[in-house]
Amino acid sequence: MKRDPHTSSVDVSRRCFLGQAGTGALLLGLGGLTLSEHAFAAAPHSAGATTDSPVSPAAQAALVVAADPTRLPSPIQRKHSVHHDITLEAREVRGHLADGSVFDFMTWNGQVPGPMIRVRQGDTITLTVRSAASNTRPHSIDMHAVFGTGGGSSATLMPPGGSRREFFKCMYPGAFIYHCAVPNMDEHISRGMFGMIVVEPEDGLPPVDREFYLGQHELYTKEPFGSTGLLQFDYSSMEHEDPNFVLFNGTVGAFTGASALKAKVGETIRVFMVSGGPNLTSSFHPIGNVWKNCWPQGALANAPLHYVQTQSVPPGSCFVGEMELPVPETIKLVDHALTRVARKGLLAEIAVEGQANPGVYRAIS
Ligand SMILES: [Cu+2]
C-alpha cells in the first residue's frame, strides 16, 4: 500500500490473527476467518460452539473479545513526522469470558485491550471516537499521551450513536494507556475499555524478532470464578477491590496450551503490556526468563533497566520489556501475585521452540 509520507492512516501490520495465537478452546473453530483490512477494525467474531463440553446458547452466540497479541502495528522506521487519522469505536458487546461463560464487555473496536496505536514522537493525530448506536451508556476517551483537559475526555464525551473528534500532537515518547473516562470509569475500564498508544522516541526502538501486546485487567462479578452462563457485574466487590477474575485480554487462559504464543530459540522478543486495572497493580514476571531490557511505566525516554525479574505495572500505566530466548521452554507470563494466576484466570504462555542448549540449561535426573 502506498502512503503519502506526510499523511498516514494507521500503520498496523497484518500479522495473522489467530494464526499462532488464539483464545483457548472456544476459538478453535475460527480457522479461515477473514479480518477487515482497516487498521483498527478488529471486529469480534462469533466463536461458535467448538468445545467438547456443553456450551450454553448464550455462550454460543457471544463474540470473541480477546485481542490477538500478535496483531500490533510494525515498529516505526521513518525519521520524519506524519499526521494520522485514527478512529476508535466504543462497542458494548457480549463476549466470551471462559469456557461456558459470557460477560457484557465494554470495548474499543470490539476487542480487549483496544487496538494498539503506534506513532512517532512529533507525529500529530486527528482522533475520531464514535459510539455504536446499539450502546446503552455514554463513553469518552482519556489518552495519557495527550496534553489537554482530561487527556481529551471532556472533548470526547459522547452518547450512544454519537461521535467526537480531537487533534493532538504526540509531544513526548512512551507507552501510554488510553481508557474510557466517564464518571463510572472504574466499571467501564473493568469491562474492557482500555488500550495502549505507543509514541516511539525519534530514534525508534531496538530491533527485535517478535512483539506481543497484552492487557491486564480485573473483572468484578456476582458469580464466583468458574461459574457458567452470563455473569453479572458486581459493584460491591469493585468497591472492595476484590475481583473474582484477573485476566489478560478479557478471557480466562486465552493464550495457553495449544493456543500459546510462539517464538523460536535465538530470537529476541518484546512484550507491550497495558495495565487497565482499574485497581490492581500487576507484578509482571516471565516465569523461566527475565526482562533483559525493560522500561517501567513504559517510559521510553529513559535507558532501560536490565535483567529485571518482576516489574510493577500500576493501573493506568504500561510496561515494555524484552527477553532473549537461549533455550526451548514455555515461558509463563504472570502477575506474581499468584493467587490471580491459580484462582482468577490470569496467564499467557509463550512456547519457545528450537534446539536444546544443554550448556545453558538441562534437566539431569
Ligand atoms: Cu465507557
Short mmCIF file of C-alpha atoms and ligand atoms in Angstrom, two decimals:
data_model
loop_
_atom_site.label_atom_id
_atom_site.label_comp_id
_atom_site.label_asym_id
_atom_site.label_seq_id
_atom_site.Cartn_x
_atom_site.Cartn_y
_atom_site.Cartn_z
CA MET A 1 0.00 0.00 0.00
CA LYS A 2 1.37 3.42 -0.95
CA ARG A 3 1.31 6.15 1.59
CA ASP A 4 1.79 9.86 1.45
CA PRO A 5 4.91 10.25 3.59
CA HIS A 6 3.34 13.13 5.47
CA THR A 7 -0.10 11.69 5.99
CA SER A 8 -0.59 8.24 7.29
CA SER A 9 -3.67 6.47 8.29
CA VAL A 10 -2.86 3.75 10.57
CA ASP A 11 0.28 1.79 10.37
CA VAL A 12 -0.73 -1.65 11.51
CA SER A 13 0.91 -4.80 10.28
CA ARG A 14 -1.30 -7.60 9.13
CA ARG A 15 0.13 -10.30 11.30
CA CYS A 16 -2.08 -13.31 11.21
CA PHE A 17 -4.98 -13.05 13.61
CA LEU A 18 -5.45 -16.36 15.38
CA GLY A 19 -2.80 -17.89 13.18
CA GLN A 20 -0.46 -18.66 16.04
CA ALA A 21 -2.44 -17.39 18.97
CA GLY A 22 -5.96 -18.00 19.92
CA THR A 23 -8.23 -17.63 22.82
CA GLY A 24 -8.37 -21.17 24.02
CA ALA A 25 -10.71 -23.90 23.04
CA LEU A 26 -13.54 -21.51 22.33
CA LEU A 27 -11.66 -20.20 19.33
CA LEU A 28 -10.62 -23.40 17.70
CA GLY A 29 -13.43 -23.26 15.18
CA LEU A 30 -12.36 -19.95 13.71
CA GLY A 31 -9.93 -21.13 11.06
CA GLY A 32 -10.32 -19.32 7.78
CA LEU A 33 -11.98 -16.19 9.03
CA THR A 34 -11.02 -13.00 7.26
CA LEU A 35 -10.40 -9.80 9.09
CA SER A 36 -11.17 -6.37 7.86
CA GLU A 37 -8.08 -4.68 6.48
CA HIS A 38 -8.94 -1.49 8.32
CA ALA A 39 -6.22 -0.93 10.84
CA PHE A 40 -8.30 -0.66 13.96
CA ALA A 41 -11.33 -2.56 12.83
CA ALA A 42 -10.63 -5.79 14.63
CA ALA A 43 -14.25 -6.77 14.75
CA PRO A 44 -15.12 -9.52 17.17
CA HIS A 45 -16.18 -12.79 15.68
CA SER A 46 -18.77 -15.34 16.54
CA ALA A 47 -16.94 -18.18 18.22
CA GLY A 48 -19.48 -20.87 17.69
CA ALA A 49 -19.76 -23.98 19.80
CA THR A 50 -16.41 -25.62 19.43
CA THR A 51 -15.69 -27.04 22.85
CA ASP A 52 -16.11 -30.63 23.85
CA SER A 53 -18.09 -29.64 26.91
CA PRO A 54 -21.64 -28.33 26.60
CA VAL A 55 -21.85 -24.59 25.96
CA SER A 56 -24.91 -22.56 26.78
CA PRO A 57 -26.87 -20.90 23.96
CA ALA A 58 -25.73 -17.51 25.30
CA ALA A 59 -22.10 -18.58 25.10
CA GLN A 60 -22.56 -19.88 21.58
CA ALA A 61 -23.90 -16.55 20.42
CA ALA A 62 -21.20 -14.48 22.11
CA LEU A 63 -18.26 -12.78 20.47
CA VAL A 64 -14.55 -13.20 20.92
CA VAL A 65 -13.26 -10.04 22.54
CA ALA A 66 -9.69 -11.14 23.30
CA ALA A 67 -7.32 -9.09 21.15
CA ASP A 68 -4.74 -11.17 19.30
CA PRO A 69 -1.38 -10.36 20.99
CA THR A 70 0.47 -10.74 17.69
CA ARG A 71 -1.69 -8.18 15.92
CA LEU A 72 0.01 -4.88 16.50
CA PRO A 73 1.50 -2.14 14.33
CA SER A 74 5.01 -2.57 12.97
CA PRO A 75 7.93 -0.67 14.50
CA ILE A 76 8.40 2.86 13.16
CA GLN A 77 11.19 3.11 10.58
CA ARG A 78 10.74 6.66 9.33
CA LYS A 79 12.74 9.66 10.51
CA HIS A 80 10.12 12.34 9.91
CA SER A 81 6.77 13.27 11.40
CA VAL A 82 3.42 12.43 9.84
CA HIS A 83 -0.25 13.06 10.54
CA HIS A 84 -2.57 10.16 11.41
CA ASP A 85 -6.34 9.92 11.09
CA ILE A 86 -7.44 7.35 13.64
CA THR A 87 -10.91 6.15 14.52
CA LEU A 88 -11.91 4.21 17.60
CA GLU A 89 -15.43 2.95 18.21
CA ALA A 90 -16.91 2.29 21.64
CA ARG A 91 -18.80 -1.00 21.46
CA GLU A 92 -20.72 -2.76 24.19
CA VAL A 93 -20.65 -6.45 23.31
CA ARG A 94 -21.47 -9.77 24.91
CA GLY A 95 -18.26 -11.77 24.72
CA HIS A 96 -16.63 -14.97 25.83
CA LEU A 97 -15.11 -14.85 29.29
CA ALA A 98 -14.25 -18.53 29.77
CA ASP A 99 -15.44 -21.93 28.60
CA GLY A 100 -19.20 -21.82 29.08
CA SER A 101 -19.41 -18.27 30.41
CA VAL A 102 -20.01 -14.89 28.83
CA PHE A 103 -19.94 -11.32 30.03
CA ASP A 104 -21.18 -7.95 28.80
CA PHE A 105 -17.93 -6.22 27.90
CA MET A 106 -17.36 -2.60 27.00
CA THR A 107 -14.67 -2.31 24.34
CA TRP A 108 -12.83 -0.16 21.88
CA ASN A 109 -13.42 -1.69 18.45
CA GLY A 110 -14.84 -4.87 19.92
CA GLN A 111 -11.60 -6.08 21.48
CA VAL A 112 -9.84 -6.13 24.85
CA PRO A 113 -7.48 -4.37 25.11
CA GLY A 114 -8.37 -1.83 22.45
CA PRO A 115 -6.16 -1.64 19.34
CA MET A 116 -2.56 -0.62 19.91
CA ILE A 117 -1.82 2.72 18.29
CA ARG A 118 1.81 3.28 17.31
CA VAL A 119 3.25 6.62 16.26
CA ARG A 120 6.50 8.59 16.50
CA GLN A 121 7.29 11.50 18.79
CA GLY A 122 6.28 14.66 16.94
CA ASP A 123 3.50 13.00 14.94
CA THR A 124 0.03 14.53 15.03
CA ILE A 125 -3.27 12.71 15.28
CA THR A 126 -6.85 13.52 14.41
CA LEU A 127 -8.74 11.11 16.62
CA THR A 128 -12.35 10.34 15.83
CA VAL A 129 -14.20 8.48 18.55
CA ARG A 130 -17.68 7.21 17.93
CA SER A 131 -20.16 5.24 19.93
CA ALA A 132 -22.11 2.36 18.39
CA ALA A 133 -25.81 3.13 18.13
CA SER A 134 -26.58 -0.08 20.00
CA ASN A 135 -24.70 1.11 23.09
CA THR A 136 -26.59 1.94 26.27
CA ARG A 137 -24.08 4.09 28.14
CA PRO A 138 -22.07 7.28 27.47
CA HIS A 139 -18.35 6.86 26.77
CA SER A 140 -15.28 9.06 26.31
CA ILE A 141 -11.53 8.64 25.97
CA ASP A 142 -8.63 9.81 28.11
CA MET A 143 -5.27 9.29 26.39
CA HIS A 144 -2.24 9.65 28.59
CA ALA A 145 -0.23 10.76 25.57
CA VAL A 146 -2.30 13.96 25.34
CA PHE A 147 -1.66 17.41 26.81
CA GLY A 148 -5.21 18.67 27.40
CA THR A 149 -8.05 18.62 29.90
CA GLY A 150 -8.78 15.09 30.98
CA GLY A 151 -6.44 13.74 28.33
CA GLY A 152 -9.21 14.68 25.91
CA SER A 153 -12.02 13.07 27.87
CA SER A 154 -14.15 16.18 28.22
CA ALA A 155 -13.98 16.87 24.50
CA THR A 156 -14.83 13.30 23.59
CA LEU A 157 -17.80 12.56 25.86
CA MET A 158 -20.49 11.09 23.63
CA PRO A 159 -23.91 9.48 23.94
CA PRO A 160 -24.82 6.20 22.23
CA GLY A 161 -24.64 6.79 18.49
CA GLY A 162 -22.58 9.96 18.92
CA SER A 163 -19.11 10.87 17.71
CA ARG A 164 -16.42 13.41 18.58
CA ARG A 165 -13.10 14.48 17.08
CA GLU A 166 -9.94 15.91 18.57
CA PHE A 167 -6.48 16.84 17.37
CA PHE A 168 -3.31 16.33 19.35
CA LYS A 169 0.43 16.28 18.90
CA CYS A 170 2.47 13.47 20.42
CA MET A 171 4.94 15.64 22.27
CA TYR A 172 6.68 13.06 24.42
CA PRO A 173 7.69 9.43 23.92
CA GLY A 174 6.50 6.42 25.86
CA ALA A 175 3.89 3.70 26.06
CA PHE A 176 0.65 5.12 27.43
CA ILE A 177 -2.76 3.80 28.35
CA TYR A 178 -5.98 5.13 26.88
CA HIS A 179 -9.25 4.44 28.62
CA CYS A 180 -12.86 5.47 28.97
CA ALA A 181 -13.28 8.30 31.47
CA VAL A 182 -16.98 8.78 32.17
CA PRO A 183 -17.98 9.05 35.87
CA ASN A 184 -18.32 5.24 36.13
CA MET A 185 -14.87 4.90 34.60
CA ASP A 186 -13.83 2.14 37.00
CA GLU A 187 -16.67 -0.05 35.77
CA HIS A 188 -16.06 0.79 32.12
CA ILE A 189 -12.36 0.01 32.37
CA SER A 190 -13.03 -3.20 34.26
CA ARG A 191 -15.43 -4.20 31.49
CA GLY A 192 -12.62 -3.69 28.96
CA MET A 193 -12.43 -0.06 27.81
CA PHE A 194 -8.68 0.45 27.74
CA GLY A 195 -5.80 0.13 25.31
CA MET A 196 -2.29 1.42 24.53
CA ILE A 197 -0.76 4.16 22.44
CA VAL A 198 2.97 3.82 21.85
CA VAL A 199 4.81 7.02 20.98
CA GLU A 200 8.20 5.83 19.82
CA PRO A 201 11.22 8.03 20.51
CA GLU A 202 12.52 9.86 17.45
CA ASP A 203 15.31 7.30 17.11
CA GLY A 204 12.91 4.38 17.44
CA LEU A 205 13.23 1.18 19.44
CA PRO A 206 15.91 -1.51 19.16
CA PRO A 207 15.09 -4.18 16.57
CA VAL A 208 13.59 -7.43 17.86
CA ASP A 209 12.32 -10.55 16.14
CA ARG A 210 8.78 -10.56 17.55
CA GLU A 211 6.46 -8.34 19.51
CA PHE A 212 3.40 -9.15 21.60
CA TYR A 213 0.66 -6.93 23.05
CA LEU A 214 -1.32 -7.81 26.17
CA GLY A 215 -3.67 -6.02 28.55
CA GLN A 216 -4.28 -6.95 32.17
CA HIS A 217 -7.45 -6.00 34.00
CA GLU A 218 -9.76 -7.38 36.64
CA LEU A 219 -13.42 -8.25 36.48
CA TYR A 220 -15.88 -7.91 39.34
CA THR A 221 -18.71 -10.42 39.08
CA LYS A 222 -21.54 -11.52 41.33
CA GLU A 223 -20.80 -15.15 40.49
CA PRO A 224 -17.60 -16.89 41.62
CA PHE A 225 -14.76 -17.83 39.31
CA GLY A 226 -15.66 -20.91 37.28
CA SER A 227 -19.39 -20.13 37.02
CA THR A 228 -21.13 -20.71 33.71
CA GLY A 229 -23.68 -18.69 31.78
CA LEU A 230 -23.97 -14.91 31.64
CA LEU A 231 -22.07 -13.40 34.56
CA GLN A 232 -23.21 -10.14 36.12
CA PHE A 233 -21.12 -7.13 37.08
CA ASP A 234 -20.85 -6.58 40.84
CA TYR A 235 -20.43 -3.04 42.17
CA SER A 236 -19.97 -4.17 45.74
CA SER A 237 -16.87 -6.27 45.09
CA MET A 238 -15.50 -3.45 42.93
CA GLU A 239 -15.89 -1.05 45.84
CA HIS A 240 -13.89 -3.51 47.93
CA GLU A 241 -11.38 -4.02 45.08
CA ASP A 242 -11.95 -7.75 45.39
CA PRO A 243 -12.40 -9.19 41.89
CA ASN A 244 -13.29 -12.78 41.01
CA PHE A 245 -11.36 -12.62 37.75
CA VAL A 246 -7.96 -11.20 36.78
CA LEU A 247 -7.37 -11.54 33.06
CA PHE A 248 -5.20 -10.97 30.06
CA ASN A 249 -7.31 -9.67 27.20
CA GLY A 250 -10.65 -10.26 28.87
CA THR A 251 -10.54 -14.02 28.67
CA VAL A 252 -9.52 -16.83 31.02
CA GLY A 253 -6.34 -18.56 29.87
CA ALA A 254 -6.68 -17.21 26.36
CA PHE A 255 -3.11 -17.83 25.27
CA THR A 256 -2.16 -21.09 26.91
CA GLY A 257 -1.60 -24.69 25.90
CA ALA A 258 -2.28 -25.26 22.22
CA SER A 259 -3.07 -21.54 21.90
CA ALA A 260 0.22 -20.37 23.42
CA LEU A 261 2.10 -17.62 21.64
CA LYS A 262 5.04 -18.87 19.57
CA ALA A 263 8.71 -17.94 19.36
CA LYS A 264 12.00 -19.61 18.44
CA VAL A 265 15.24 -20.24 20.26
CA GLY A 266 17.74 -17.49 19.46
CA GLU A 267 15.11 -14.80 18.88
CA THR A 268 14.57 -11.64 20.87
CA ILE A 269 11.03 -10.67 21.75
CA ARG A 270 9.35 -7.55 23.09
CA VAL A 271 6.20 -7.50 25.21
CA PHE A 272 3.95 -4.46 25.49
CA MET A 273 1.60 -4.71 28.46
CA VAL A 274 -1.07 -2.21 29.44
CA SER A 275 -2.45 -2.39 32.95
CA GLY A 276 -6.05 -1.29 32.82
CA GLY A 277 -6.90 -2.24 36.36
CA PRO A 278 -8.99 -0.41 37.37
CA ASN A 279 -7.48 -1.13 40.79
CA LEU A 280 -4.85 -3.88 40.90
CA THR A 281 -1.14 -3.36 40.32
CA SER A 282 0.43 -6.14 38.30
CA SER A 283 3.70 -7.71 39.39
CA PHE A 284 4.60 -8.70 35.87
CA HIS A 285 7.01 -11.61 35.61
CA PRO A 286 8.07 -14.06 32.87
CA ILE A 287 8.42 -17.46 34.59
CA GLY A 288 11.53 -19.16 33.21
CA ASN A 289 13.06 -15.97 31.87
CA VAL A 290 13.88 -12.39 32.84
CA TRP A 291 13.28 -8.94 31.39
CA LYS A 292 16.67 -8.37 29.78
CA ASN A 293 15.66 -4.81 28.99
CA CYS A 294 12.59 -3.14 30.40
CA TRP A 295 11.08 0.28 30.60
CA PRO A 296 8.99 0.62 33.78
CA GLN A 297 5.89 2.76 33.28
CA GLY A 298 6.54 2.50 29.56
CA ALA A 299 8.92 5.45 29.99
CA LEU A 300 10.78 5.01 26.72
CA ALA A 301 12.68 8.30 27.03
CA ASN A 302 14.86 6.62 29.66
CA ALA A 303 17.53 3.96 29.40
CA PRO A 304 16.06 0.53 30.10
CA LEU A 305 16.64 -1.45 33.26
CA HIS A 306 18.42 -4.77 32.77
CA TYR A 307 17.70 -8.29 33.97
CA VAL A 308 14.62 -7.42 35.96
CA GLN A 309 12.66 -10.39 37.32
CA THR A 310 9.35 -8.79 38.30
CA GLN A 311 8.20 -5.29 37.43
CA SER A 312 5.30 -3.43 38.99
CA VAL A 313 2.81 -2.16 36.44
CA PRO A 314 0.29 0.06 38.22
CA PRO A 315 -3.21 0.54 36.87
CA GLY A 316 -3.18 3.37 34.37
CA SER A 317 0.27 2.58 33.08
CA CYS A 318 2.12 0.40 30.61
CA PHE A 319 5.19 -1.81 30.50
CA VAL A 320 7.66 -2.52 27.72
CA GLY A 321 10.08 -5.41 28.20
CA GLU A 322 12.37 -7.57 26.12
CA MET A 323 13.59 -11.14 26.54
CA GLU A 324 16.27 -13.25 24.92
CA LEU A 325 15.47 -16.91 24.27
CA PRO A 326 18.55 -19.10 24.62
CA VAL A 327 16.70 -22.35 25.35
CA PRO A 328 13.47 -24.07 24.32
CA GLU A 329 10.87 -23.64 27.07
CA THR A 330 7.36 -22.48 27.84
CA ILE A 331 7.50 -19.01 29.35
CA LYS A 332 4.53 -18.20 31.55
CA LEU A 333 3.66 -14.53 31.69
CA VAL A 334 2.08 -13.88 35.07
CA ASP A 335 1.24 -11.38 37.71
CA HIS A 336 3.41 -12.72 40.55
CA ALA A 337 0.57 -12.06 42.96
CA LEU A 338 0.00 -15.70 42.10
CA THR A 339 -3.48 -16.18 43.52
CA ARG A 340 -4.55 -14.24 40.45
CA VAL A 341 -2.97 -16.98 38.34
CA ALA A 342 -4.01 -20.01 40.38
CA ARG A 343 -7.57 -18.92 41.11
CA LYS A 344 -8.62 -15.96 38.98
CA GLY A 345 -7.66 -16.76 35.40
CA LEU A 346 -4.55 -14.73 34.60
CA LEU A 347 -1.99 -16.48 32.41
CA ALA A 348 -0.39 -16.24 28.98
CA GLU A 349 2.25 -18.61 27.65
CA ILE A 350 5.00 -18.26 25.06
CA ALA A 351 6.13 -21.60 23.62
CA VAL A 352 9.78 -21.24 22.59
CA GLU A 353 10.72 -23.95 20.14
CA GLY A 354 14.14 -24.96 18.89
CA GLN A 355 17.28 -26.93 19.66
CA ALA A 356 18.17 -27.72 23.23
CA ASN A 357 21.07 -25.75 24.66
CA PRO A 358 22.38 -28.04 27.40
CA GLY A 359 25.29 -25.73 28.18
CA VAL A 360 22.72 -23.20 29.38
CA TYR A 361 20.05 -25.49 30.82
CA ARG A 362 19.34 -29.19 31.08
CA ALA A 363 17.38 -31.45 33.37
CA ILE A 364 19.74 -34.00 34.88
CA SER A 365 17.64 -36.66 36.51
CU CU B 1 -17.11 3.96 28.62
#
